[in-house]
Short mmCIF file of C-alpha atoms (C1' of nucleotides) in Angstrom, two decimals:
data_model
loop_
_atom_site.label_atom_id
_atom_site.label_comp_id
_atom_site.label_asym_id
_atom_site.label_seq_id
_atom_site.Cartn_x
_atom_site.Cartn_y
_atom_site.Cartn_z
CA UNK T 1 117.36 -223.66 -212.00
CA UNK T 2 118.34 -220.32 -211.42
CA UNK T 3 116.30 -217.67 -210.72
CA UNK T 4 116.98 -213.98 -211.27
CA UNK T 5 118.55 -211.61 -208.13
CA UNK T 6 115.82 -210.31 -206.57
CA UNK T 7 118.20 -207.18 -204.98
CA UNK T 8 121.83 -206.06 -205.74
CA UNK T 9 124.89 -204.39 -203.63
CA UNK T 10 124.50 -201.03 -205.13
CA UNK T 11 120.84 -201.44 -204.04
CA UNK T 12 121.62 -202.77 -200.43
CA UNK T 13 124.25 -200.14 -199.87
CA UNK T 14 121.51 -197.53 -201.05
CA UNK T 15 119.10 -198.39 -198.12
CA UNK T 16 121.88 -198.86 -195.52
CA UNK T 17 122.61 -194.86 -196.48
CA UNK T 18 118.62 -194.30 -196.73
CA UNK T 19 118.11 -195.86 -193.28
CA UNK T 20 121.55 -194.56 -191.65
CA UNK T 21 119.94 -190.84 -192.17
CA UNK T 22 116.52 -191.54 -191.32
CA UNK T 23 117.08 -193.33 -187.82
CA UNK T 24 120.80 -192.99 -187.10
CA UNK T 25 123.15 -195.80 -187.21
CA UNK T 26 121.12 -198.20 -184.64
CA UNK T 27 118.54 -198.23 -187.66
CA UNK T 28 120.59 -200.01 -190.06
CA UNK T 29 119.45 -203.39 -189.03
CA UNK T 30 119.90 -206.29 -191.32
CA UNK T 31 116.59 -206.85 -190.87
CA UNK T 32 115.71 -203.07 -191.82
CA UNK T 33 118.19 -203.33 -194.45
CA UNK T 34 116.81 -206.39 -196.19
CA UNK T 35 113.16 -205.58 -196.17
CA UNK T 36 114.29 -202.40 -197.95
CA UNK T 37 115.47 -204.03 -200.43
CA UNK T 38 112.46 -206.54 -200.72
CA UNK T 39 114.46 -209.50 -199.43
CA UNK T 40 115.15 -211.13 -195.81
CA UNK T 41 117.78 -210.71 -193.86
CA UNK T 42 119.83 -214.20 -194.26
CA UNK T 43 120.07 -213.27 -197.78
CA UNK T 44 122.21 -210.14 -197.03
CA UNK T 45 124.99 -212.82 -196.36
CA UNK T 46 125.11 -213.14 -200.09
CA UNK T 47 126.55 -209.82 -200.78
CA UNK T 48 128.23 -208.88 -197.35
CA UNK T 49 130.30 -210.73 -195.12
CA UNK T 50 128.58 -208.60 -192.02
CA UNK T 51 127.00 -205.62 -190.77
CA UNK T 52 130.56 -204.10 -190.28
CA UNK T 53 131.14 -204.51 -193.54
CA UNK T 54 128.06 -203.32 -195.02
CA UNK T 55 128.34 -200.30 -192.39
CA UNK T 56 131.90 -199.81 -193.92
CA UNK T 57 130.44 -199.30 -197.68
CA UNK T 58 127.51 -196.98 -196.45
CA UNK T 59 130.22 -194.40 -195.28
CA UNK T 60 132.45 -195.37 -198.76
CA UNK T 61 129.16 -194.18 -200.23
CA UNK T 62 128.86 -191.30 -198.14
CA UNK T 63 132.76 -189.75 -198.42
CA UNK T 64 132.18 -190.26 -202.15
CA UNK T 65 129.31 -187.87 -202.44
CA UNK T 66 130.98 -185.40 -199.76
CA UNK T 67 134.55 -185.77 -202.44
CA UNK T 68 132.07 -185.03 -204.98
CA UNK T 69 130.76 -182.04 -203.78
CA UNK T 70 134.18 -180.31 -202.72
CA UNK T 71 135.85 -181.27 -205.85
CA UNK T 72 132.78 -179.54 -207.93
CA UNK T 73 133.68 -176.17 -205.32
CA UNK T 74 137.51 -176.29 -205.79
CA UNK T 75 138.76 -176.21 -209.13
CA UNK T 76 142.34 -173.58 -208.82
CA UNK T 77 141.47 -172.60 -212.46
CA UNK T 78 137.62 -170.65 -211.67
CA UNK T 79 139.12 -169.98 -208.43
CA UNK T 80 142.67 -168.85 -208.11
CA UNK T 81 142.63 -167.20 -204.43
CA UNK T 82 143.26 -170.33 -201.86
CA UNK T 83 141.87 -168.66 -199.48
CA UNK T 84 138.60 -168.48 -201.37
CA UNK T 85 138.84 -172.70 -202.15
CA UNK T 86 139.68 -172.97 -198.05
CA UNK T 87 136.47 -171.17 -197.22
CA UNK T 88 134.18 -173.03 -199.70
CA UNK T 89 136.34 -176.48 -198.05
CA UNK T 90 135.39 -175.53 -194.46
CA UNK T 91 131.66 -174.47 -195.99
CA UNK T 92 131.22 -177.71 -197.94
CA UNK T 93 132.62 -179.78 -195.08
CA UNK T 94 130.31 -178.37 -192.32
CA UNK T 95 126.55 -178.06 -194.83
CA UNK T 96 127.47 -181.51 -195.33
CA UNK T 97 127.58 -182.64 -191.73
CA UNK T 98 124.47 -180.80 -191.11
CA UNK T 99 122.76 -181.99 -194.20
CA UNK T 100 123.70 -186.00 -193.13
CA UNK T 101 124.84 -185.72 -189.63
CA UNK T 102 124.62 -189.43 -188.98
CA UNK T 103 127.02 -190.24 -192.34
CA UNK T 104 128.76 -187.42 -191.96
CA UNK T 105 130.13 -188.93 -188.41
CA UNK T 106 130.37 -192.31 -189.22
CA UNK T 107 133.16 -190.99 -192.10
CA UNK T 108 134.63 -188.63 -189.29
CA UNK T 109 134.21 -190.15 -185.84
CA UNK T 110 133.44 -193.88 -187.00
CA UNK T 111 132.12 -195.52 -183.84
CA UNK T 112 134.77 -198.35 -183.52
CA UNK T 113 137.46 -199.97 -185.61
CA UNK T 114 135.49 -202.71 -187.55
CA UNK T 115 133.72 -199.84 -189.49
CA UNK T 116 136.00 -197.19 -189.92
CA UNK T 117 137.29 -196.75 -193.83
CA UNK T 118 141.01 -196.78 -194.66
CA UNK T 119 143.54 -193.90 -193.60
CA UNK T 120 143.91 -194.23 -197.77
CA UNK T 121 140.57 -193.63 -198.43
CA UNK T 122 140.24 -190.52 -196.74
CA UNK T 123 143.58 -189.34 -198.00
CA UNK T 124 142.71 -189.54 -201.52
CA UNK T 125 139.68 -187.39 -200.76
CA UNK T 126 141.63 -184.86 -199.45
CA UNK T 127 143.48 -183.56 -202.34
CA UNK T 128 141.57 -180.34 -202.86
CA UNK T 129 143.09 -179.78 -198.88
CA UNK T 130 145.84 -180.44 -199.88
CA UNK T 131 146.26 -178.13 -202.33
CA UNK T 132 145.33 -175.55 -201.01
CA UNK T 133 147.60 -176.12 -197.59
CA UNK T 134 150.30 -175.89 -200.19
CA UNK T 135 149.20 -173.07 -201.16
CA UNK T 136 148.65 -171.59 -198.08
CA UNK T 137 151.80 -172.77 -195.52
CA UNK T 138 154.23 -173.78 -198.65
CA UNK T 139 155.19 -177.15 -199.71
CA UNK T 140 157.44 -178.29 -196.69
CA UNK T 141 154.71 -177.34 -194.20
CA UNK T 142 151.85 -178.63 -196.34
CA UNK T 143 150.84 -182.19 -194.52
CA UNK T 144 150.92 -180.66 -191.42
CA UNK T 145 149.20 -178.30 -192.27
CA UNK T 146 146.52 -179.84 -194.05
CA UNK T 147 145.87 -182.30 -190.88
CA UNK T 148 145.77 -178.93 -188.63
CA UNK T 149 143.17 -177.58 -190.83
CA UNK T 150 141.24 -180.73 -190.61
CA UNK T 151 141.86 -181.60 -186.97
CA UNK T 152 139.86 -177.15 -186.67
CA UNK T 153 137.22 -178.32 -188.65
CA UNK T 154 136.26 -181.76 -187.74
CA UNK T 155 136.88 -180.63 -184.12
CA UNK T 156 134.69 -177.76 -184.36
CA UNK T 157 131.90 -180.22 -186.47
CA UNK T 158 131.54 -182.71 -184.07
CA UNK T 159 131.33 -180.31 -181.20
CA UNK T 160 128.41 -178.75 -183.05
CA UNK T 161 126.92 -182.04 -183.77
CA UNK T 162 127.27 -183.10 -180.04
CA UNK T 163 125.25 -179.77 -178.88
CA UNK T 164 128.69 -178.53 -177.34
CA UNK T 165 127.41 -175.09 -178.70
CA UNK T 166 124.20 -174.90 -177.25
CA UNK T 167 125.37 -172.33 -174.36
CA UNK T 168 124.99 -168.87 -176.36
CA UNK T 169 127.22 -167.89 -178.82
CA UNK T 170 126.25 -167.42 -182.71
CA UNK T 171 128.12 -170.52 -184.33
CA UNK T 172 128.32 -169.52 -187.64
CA UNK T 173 130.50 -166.55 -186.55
CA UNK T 174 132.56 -168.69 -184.29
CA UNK T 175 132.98 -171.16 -187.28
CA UNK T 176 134.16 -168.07 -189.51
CA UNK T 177 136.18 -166.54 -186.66
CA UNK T 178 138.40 -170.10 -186.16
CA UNK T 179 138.60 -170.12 -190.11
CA UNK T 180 140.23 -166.59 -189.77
CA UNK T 181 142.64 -167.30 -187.65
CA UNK T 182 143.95 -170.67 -188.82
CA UNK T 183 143.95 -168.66 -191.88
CA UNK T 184 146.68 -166.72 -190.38
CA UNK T 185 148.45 -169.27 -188.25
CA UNK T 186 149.34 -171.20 -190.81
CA UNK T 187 150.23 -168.29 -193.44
CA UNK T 188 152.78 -166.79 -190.52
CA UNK T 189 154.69 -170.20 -190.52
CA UNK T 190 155.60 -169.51 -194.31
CA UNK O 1 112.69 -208.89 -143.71
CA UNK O 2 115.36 -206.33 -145.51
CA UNK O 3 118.61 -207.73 -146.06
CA UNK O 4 121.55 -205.77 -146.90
CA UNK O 5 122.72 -204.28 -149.80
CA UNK O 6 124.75 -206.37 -151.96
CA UNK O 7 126.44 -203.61 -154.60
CA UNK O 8 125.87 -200.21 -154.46
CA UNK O 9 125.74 -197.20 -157.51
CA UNK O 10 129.19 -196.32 -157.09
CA UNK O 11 130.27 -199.90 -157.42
CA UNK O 12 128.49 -200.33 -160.24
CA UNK O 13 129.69 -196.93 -162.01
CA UNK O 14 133.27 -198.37 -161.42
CA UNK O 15 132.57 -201.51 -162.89
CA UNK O 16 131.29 -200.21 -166.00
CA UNK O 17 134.15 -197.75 -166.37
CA UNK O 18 136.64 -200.87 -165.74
CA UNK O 19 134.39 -202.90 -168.59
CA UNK O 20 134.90 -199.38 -171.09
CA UNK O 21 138.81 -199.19 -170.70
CA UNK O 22 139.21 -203.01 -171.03
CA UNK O 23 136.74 -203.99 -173.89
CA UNK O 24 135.26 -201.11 -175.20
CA UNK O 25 131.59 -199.46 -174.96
CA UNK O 26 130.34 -202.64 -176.34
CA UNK O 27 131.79 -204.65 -173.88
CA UNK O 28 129.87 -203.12 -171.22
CA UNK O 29 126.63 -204.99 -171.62
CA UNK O 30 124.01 -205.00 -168.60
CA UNK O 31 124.99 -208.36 -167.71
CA UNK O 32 128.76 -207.91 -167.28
CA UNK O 33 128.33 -205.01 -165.12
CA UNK O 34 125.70 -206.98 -162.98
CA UNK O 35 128.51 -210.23 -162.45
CA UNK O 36 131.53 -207.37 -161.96
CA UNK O 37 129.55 -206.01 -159.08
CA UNK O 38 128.39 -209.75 -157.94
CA UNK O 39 124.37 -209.49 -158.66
CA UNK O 40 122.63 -210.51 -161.93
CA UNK O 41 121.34 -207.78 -164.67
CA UNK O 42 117.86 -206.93 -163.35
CA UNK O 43 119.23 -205.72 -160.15
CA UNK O 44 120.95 -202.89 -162.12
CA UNK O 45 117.26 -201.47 -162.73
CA UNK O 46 116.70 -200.70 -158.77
CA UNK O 47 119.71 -197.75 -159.09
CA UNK O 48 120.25 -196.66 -162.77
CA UNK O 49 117.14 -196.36 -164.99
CA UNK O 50 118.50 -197.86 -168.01
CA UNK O 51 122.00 -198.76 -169.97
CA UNK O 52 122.13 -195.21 -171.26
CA UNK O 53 121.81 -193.96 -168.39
CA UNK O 54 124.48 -195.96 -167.15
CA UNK O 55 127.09 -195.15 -169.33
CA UNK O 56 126.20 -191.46 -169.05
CA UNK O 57 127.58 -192.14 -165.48
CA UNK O 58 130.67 -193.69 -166.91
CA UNK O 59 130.77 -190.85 -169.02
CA UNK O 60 130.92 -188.52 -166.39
CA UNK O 61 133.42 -190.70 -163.90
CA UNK O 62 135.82 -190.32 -166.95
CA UNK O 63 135.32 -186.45 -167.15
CA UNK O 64 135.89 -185.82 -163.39
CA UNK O 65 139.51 -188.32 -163.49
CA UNK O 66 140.78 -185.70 -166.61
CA UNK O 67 139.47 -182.72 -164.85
CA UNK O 68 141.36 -183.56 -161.65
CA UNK O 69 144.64 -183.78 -163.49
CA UNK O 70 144.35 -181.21 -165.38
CA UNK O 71 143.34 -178.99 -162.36
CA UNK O 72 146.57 -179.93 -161.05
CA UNK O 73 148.36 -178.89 -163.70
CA UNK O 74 147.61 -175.41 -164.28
CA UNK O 75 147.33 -173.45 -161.59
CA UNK O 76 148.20 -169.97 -162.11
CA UNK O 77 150.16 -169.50 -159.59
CA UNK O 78 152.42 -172.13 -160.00
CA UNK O 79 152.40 -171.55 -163.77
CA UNK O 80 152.16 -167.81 -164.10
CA UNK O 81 153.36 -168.34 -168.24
CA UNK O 82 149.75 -169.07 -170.32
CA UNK O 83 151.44 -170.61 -172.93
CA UNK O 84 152.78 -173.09 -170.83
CA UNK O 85 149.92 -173.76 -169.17
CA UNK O 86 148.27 -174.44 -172.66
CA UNK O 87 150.83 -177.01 -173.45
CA UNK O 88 150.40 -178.38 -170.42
CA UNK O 89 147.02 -178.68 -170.97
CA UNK O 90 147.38 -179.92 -174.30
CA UNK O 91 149.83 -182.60 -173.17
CA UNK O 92 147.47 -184.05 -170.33
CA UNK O 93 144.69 -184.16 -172.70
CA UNK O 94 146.24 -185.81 -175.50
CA UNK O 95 148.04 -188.24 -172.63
CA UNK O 96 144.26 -189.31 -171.10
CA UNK O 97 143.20 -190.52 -174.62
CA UNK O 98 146.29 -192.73 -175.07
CA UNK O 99 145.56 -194.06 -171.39
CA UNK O 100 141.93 -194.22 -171.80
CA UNK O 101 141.18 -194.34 -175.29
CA UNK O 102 137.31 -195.38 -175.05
CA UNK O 103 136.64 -193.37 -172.02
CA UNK O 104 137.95 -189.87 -173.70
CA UNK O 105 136.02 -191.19 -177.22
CA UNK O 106 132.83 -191.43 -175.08
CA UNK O 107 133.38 -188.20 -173.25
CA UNK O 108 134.38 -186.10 -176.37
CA UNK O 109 132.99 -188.24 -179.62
CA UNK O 110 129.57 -190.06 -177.55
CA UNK O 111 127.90 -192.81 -180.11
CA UNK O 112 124.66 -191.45 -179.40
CA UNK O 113 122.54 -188.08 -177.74
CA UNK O 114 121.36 -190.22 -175.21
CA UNK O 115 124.81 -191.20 -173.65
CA UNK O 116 125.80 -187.42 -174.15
CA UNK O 117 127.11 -185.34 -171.23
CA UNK O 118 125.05 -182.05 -170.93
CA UNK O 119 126.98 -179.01 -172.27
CA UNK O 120 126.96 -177.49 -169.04
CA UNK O 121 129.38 -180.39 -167.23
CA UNK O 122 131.68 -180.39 -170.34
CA UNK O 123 132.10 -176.40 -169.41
CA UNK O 124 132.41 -176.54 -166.09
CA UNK O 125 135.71 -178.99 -166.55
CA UNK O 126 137.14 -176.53 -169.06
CA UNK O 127 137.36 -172.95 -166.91
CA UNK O 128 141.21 -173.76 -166.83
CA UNK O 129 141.30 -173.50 -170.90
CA UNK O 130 138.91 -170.34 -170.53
CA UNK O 131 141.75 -168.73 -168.36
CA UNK O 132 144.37 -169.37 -170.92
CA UNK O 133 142.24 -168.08 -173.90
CA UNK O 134 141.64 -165.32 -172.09
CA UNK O 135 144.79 -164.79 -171.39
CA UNK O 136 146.47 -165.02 -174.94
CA UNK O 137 143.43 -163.53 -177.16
CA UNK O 138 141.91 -161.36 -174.67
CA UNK O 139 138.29 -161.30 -172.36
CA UNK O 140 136.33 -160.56 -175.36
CA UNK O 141 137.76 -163.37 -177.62
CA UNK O 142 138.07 -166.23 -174.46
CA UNK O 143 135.34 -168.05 -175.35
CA UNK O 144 136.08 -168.05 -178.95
CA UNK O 145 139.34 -168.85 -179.08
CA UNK O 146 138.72 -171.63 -176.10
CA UNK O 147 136.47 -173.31 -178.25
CA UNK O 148 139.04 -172.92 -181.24
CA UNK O 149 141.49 -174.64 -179.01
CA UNK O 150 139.37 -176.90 -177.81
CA UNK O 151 137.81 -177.99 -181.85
CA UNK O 152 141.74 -178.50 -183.00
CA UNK O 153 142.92 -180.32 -179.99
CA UNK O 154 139.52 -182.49 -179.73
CA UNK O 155 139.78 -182.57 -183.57
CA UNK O 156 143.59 -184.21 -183.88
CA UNK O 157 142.92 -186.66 -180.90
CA UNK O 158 139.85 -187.83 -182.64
CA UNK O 159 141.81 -188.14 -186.01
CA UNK O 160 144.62 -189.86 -184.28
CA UNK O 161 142.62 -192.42 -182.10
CA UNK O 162 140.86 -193.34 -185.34
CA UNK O 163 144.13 -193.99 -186.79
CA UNK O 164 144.07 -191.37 -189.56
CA UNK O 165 147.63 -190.98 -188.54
CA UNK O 166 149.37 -194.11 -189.74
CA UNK O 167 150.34 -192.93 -192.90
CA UNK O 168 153.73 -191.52 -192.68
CA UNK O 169 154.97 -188.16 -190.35
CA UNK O 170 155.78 -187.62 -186.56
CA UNK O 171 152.55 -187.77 -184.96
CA UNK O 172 154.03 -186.08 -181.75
CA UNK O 173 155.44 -183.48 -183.91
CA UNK O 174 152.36 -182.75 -185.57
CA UNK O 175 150.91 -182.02 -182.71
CA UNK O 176 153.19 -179.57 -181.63
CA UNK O 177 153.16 -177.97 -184.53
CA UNK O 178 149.73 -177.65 -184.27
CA UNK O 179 150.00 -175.96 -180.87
CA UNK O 180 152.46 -173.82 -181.92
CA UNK O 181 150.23 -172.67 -184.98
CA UNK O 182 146.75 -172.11 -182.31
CA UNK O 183 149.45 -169.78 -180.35
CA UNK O 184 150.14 -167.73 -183.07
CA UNK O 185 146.57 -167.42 -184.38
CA UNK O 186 145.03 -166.57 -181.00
CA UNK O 187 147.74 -164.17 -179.68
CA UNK O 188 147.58 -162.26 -183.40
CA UNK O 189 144.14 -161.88 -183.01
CA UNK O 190 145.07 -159.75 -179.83
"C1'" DA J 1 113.67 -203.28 -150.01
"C1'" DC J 2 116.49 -205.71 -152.67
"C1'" DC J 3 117.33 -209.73 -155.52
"C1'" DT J 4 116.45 -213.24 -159.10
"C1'" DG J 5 114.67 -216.75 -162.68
"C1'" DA J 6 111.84 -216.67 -166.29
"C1'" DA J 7 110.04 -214.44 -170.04
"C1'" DC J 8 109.74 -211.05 -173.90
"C1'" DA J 9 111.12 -208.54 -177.92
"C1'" DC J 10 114.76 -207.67 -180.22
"C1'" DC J 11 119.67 -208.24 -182.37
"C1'" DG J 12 123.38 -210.65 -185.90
"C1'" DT J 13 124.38 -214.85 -187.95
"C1'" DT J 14 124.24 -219.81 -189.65
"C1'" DC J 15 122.36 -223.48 -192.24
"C1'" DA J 16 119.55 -226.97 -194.19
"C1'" DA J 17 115.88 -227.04 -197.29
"C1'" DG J 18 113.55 -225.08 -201.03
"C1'" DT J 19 113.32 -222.93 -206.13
"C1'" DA Y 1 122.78 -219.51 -207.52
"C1'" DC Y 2 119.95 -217.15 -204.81
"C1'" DC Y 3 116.43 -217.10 -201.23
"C1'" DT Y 4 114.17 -218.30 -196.84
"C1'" DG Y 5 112.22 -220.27 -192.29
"C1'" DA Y 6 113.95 -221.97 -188.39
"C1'" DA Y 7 117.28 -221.99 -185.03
"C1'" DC Y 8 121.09 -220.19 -182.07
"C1'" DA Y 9 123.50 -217.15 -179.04
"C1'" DC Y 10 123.25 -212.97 -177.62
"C1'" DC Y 11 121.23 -208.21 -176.20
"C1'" DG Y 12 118.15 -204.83 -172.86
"C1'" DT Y 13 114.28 -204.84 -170.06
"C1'" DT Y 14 110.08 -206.26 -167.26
"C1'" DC Y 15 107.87 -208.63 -163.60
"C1'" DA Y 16 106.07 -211.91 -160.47
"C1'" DA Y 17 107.89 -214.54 -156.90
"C1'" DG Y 18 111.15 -215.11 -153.38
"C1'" DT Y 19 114.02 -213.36 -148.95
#
DNA sequence: ACCTGAACACCGTTCAAGT
DNA sequence: ACCTGAACACCGTTCAAGT
């Protein structure tokens, strides 16, 4: 006799994010995880082959809503200057990782292989960057420099989220003073 | 009755930073460092305080190995040509990640605040990059454009050892292409 | 003073037994 | 078909008892 689910995968992958922000990584416990969402831990098996994999759909979840947010910031028709859509990029990229620092690194610096996503994954997220690279250092130069773009800002992130910055300095203006000049490093190569 | 020592801290630093390279931060568990140095796991607890504590050490064993080569790389005298020196900083950087992929990950990307090297050691290994960037972009932009240098090379490392990379293109070449961009930018910004 | 077995509170995971 | 208690093999850590 079968009895109705008493949880789902959308719903388990919604407290792995809810508990990933609240206590870091170490917090998502299956344990943790299952009493969130009012079952017990065996029954997680049901619906995840492990904690790596459940790990690996809680930063899915969290790329998706970062994609989201750029996309909604980067449309070329309301905003024709790539320059402009490069700014809001590096400004989306780095409110996010200090709005959900613990997500935001498991998409960027995931701590091993078992729960990092796909090279694919984060390539089709990355079209906006792309675009604008384009844009920016022509079509032959584009990849490269899309990934030098990205290797600046992910760099500069996770320095900032690892207290790298915490000798002086205003941040902000060293954030907007890198943006500047890979701004023009990657024009002159035109 | 004392008897005599049967390990000692630097022993069991060195195990722990043989455990990293060969099976990864979670292969360094309490016990296997204990056996490696020939006690059993409590006897850790009379000379580090705890696991983190532990790996910090590890942490900062790794730091000290890349600062000694790259000290012996770029001494000014030898190398009077910055831009050499920054590529041959560059290059021993990128080579100490391939070599010792989870010791530069927990030096540069660390899991957790707790196994996190203070700011001040990470800046005391990097006065060699300060002299470049000071150098190429001038006093009043070294410490900007170090840490601009430091974001993008950090930054493509990161994406690399996470394997962001295997889609297509000539990782080596990206890299220099990279370097050759951060030139530009910093000696423009003159 | 250092070392250790035993114990404790946690993990992730499996599985037979329930509904 | 889903759920669970009980069990297992691991963790890090503490501590009384040994030398």
């Amino acid at each position: 006799m079968p009895t109705p689910d008493r949880t789902s995968l959308p719903e388990i992958v919604a407290a792995a994010v809810d508990l990933l922000e609240a206590d870091g990584l170490a917090g998502v416990t299956m344990n943790a995880v299952a009493v969130r969402a009012g079952v017990r831990a065996p029954s997680l098996y049901k619906r995840v082959r492990d904690r790596d994999e459940l790990v690996r759909l809680a930063a899915r979840a969290t790329l998706a809503a970062l994609a989201d947010r750029i996309v909604a910031h980067t449309d070329p028709a309301r905003h024709p200057d790539p320059a402009e859509r490069l700014a809001a990029l590096a400004r989306d990229l780095r409110a996010f990782a200090h709005e959900r620092p613990h997500g935001y690194r498991l998409v960027f610096a995931p701590p091993s292989a078992e729960t990092r996503l796909e090279p694919e994954e984060l390539a089709a997220a990355s079209a906006p960057l792309l675009a604008v690279a384009a844009e920016l250092a022509g079509e032959d130069a584009a990849l490269e420099a899309a990934r030098t773009l990205t290797a600046w800002a992910t760099g500069f992130i996770g320095m900032e989220l690892a207290g790298a910055f915490q000798l002086g300095g205003d941040v902000d203006r060293a954030y907007a003073y890198g943006l500047e000049r890979m701004l023009v490093a990657l024009r002159s190569g035109d």
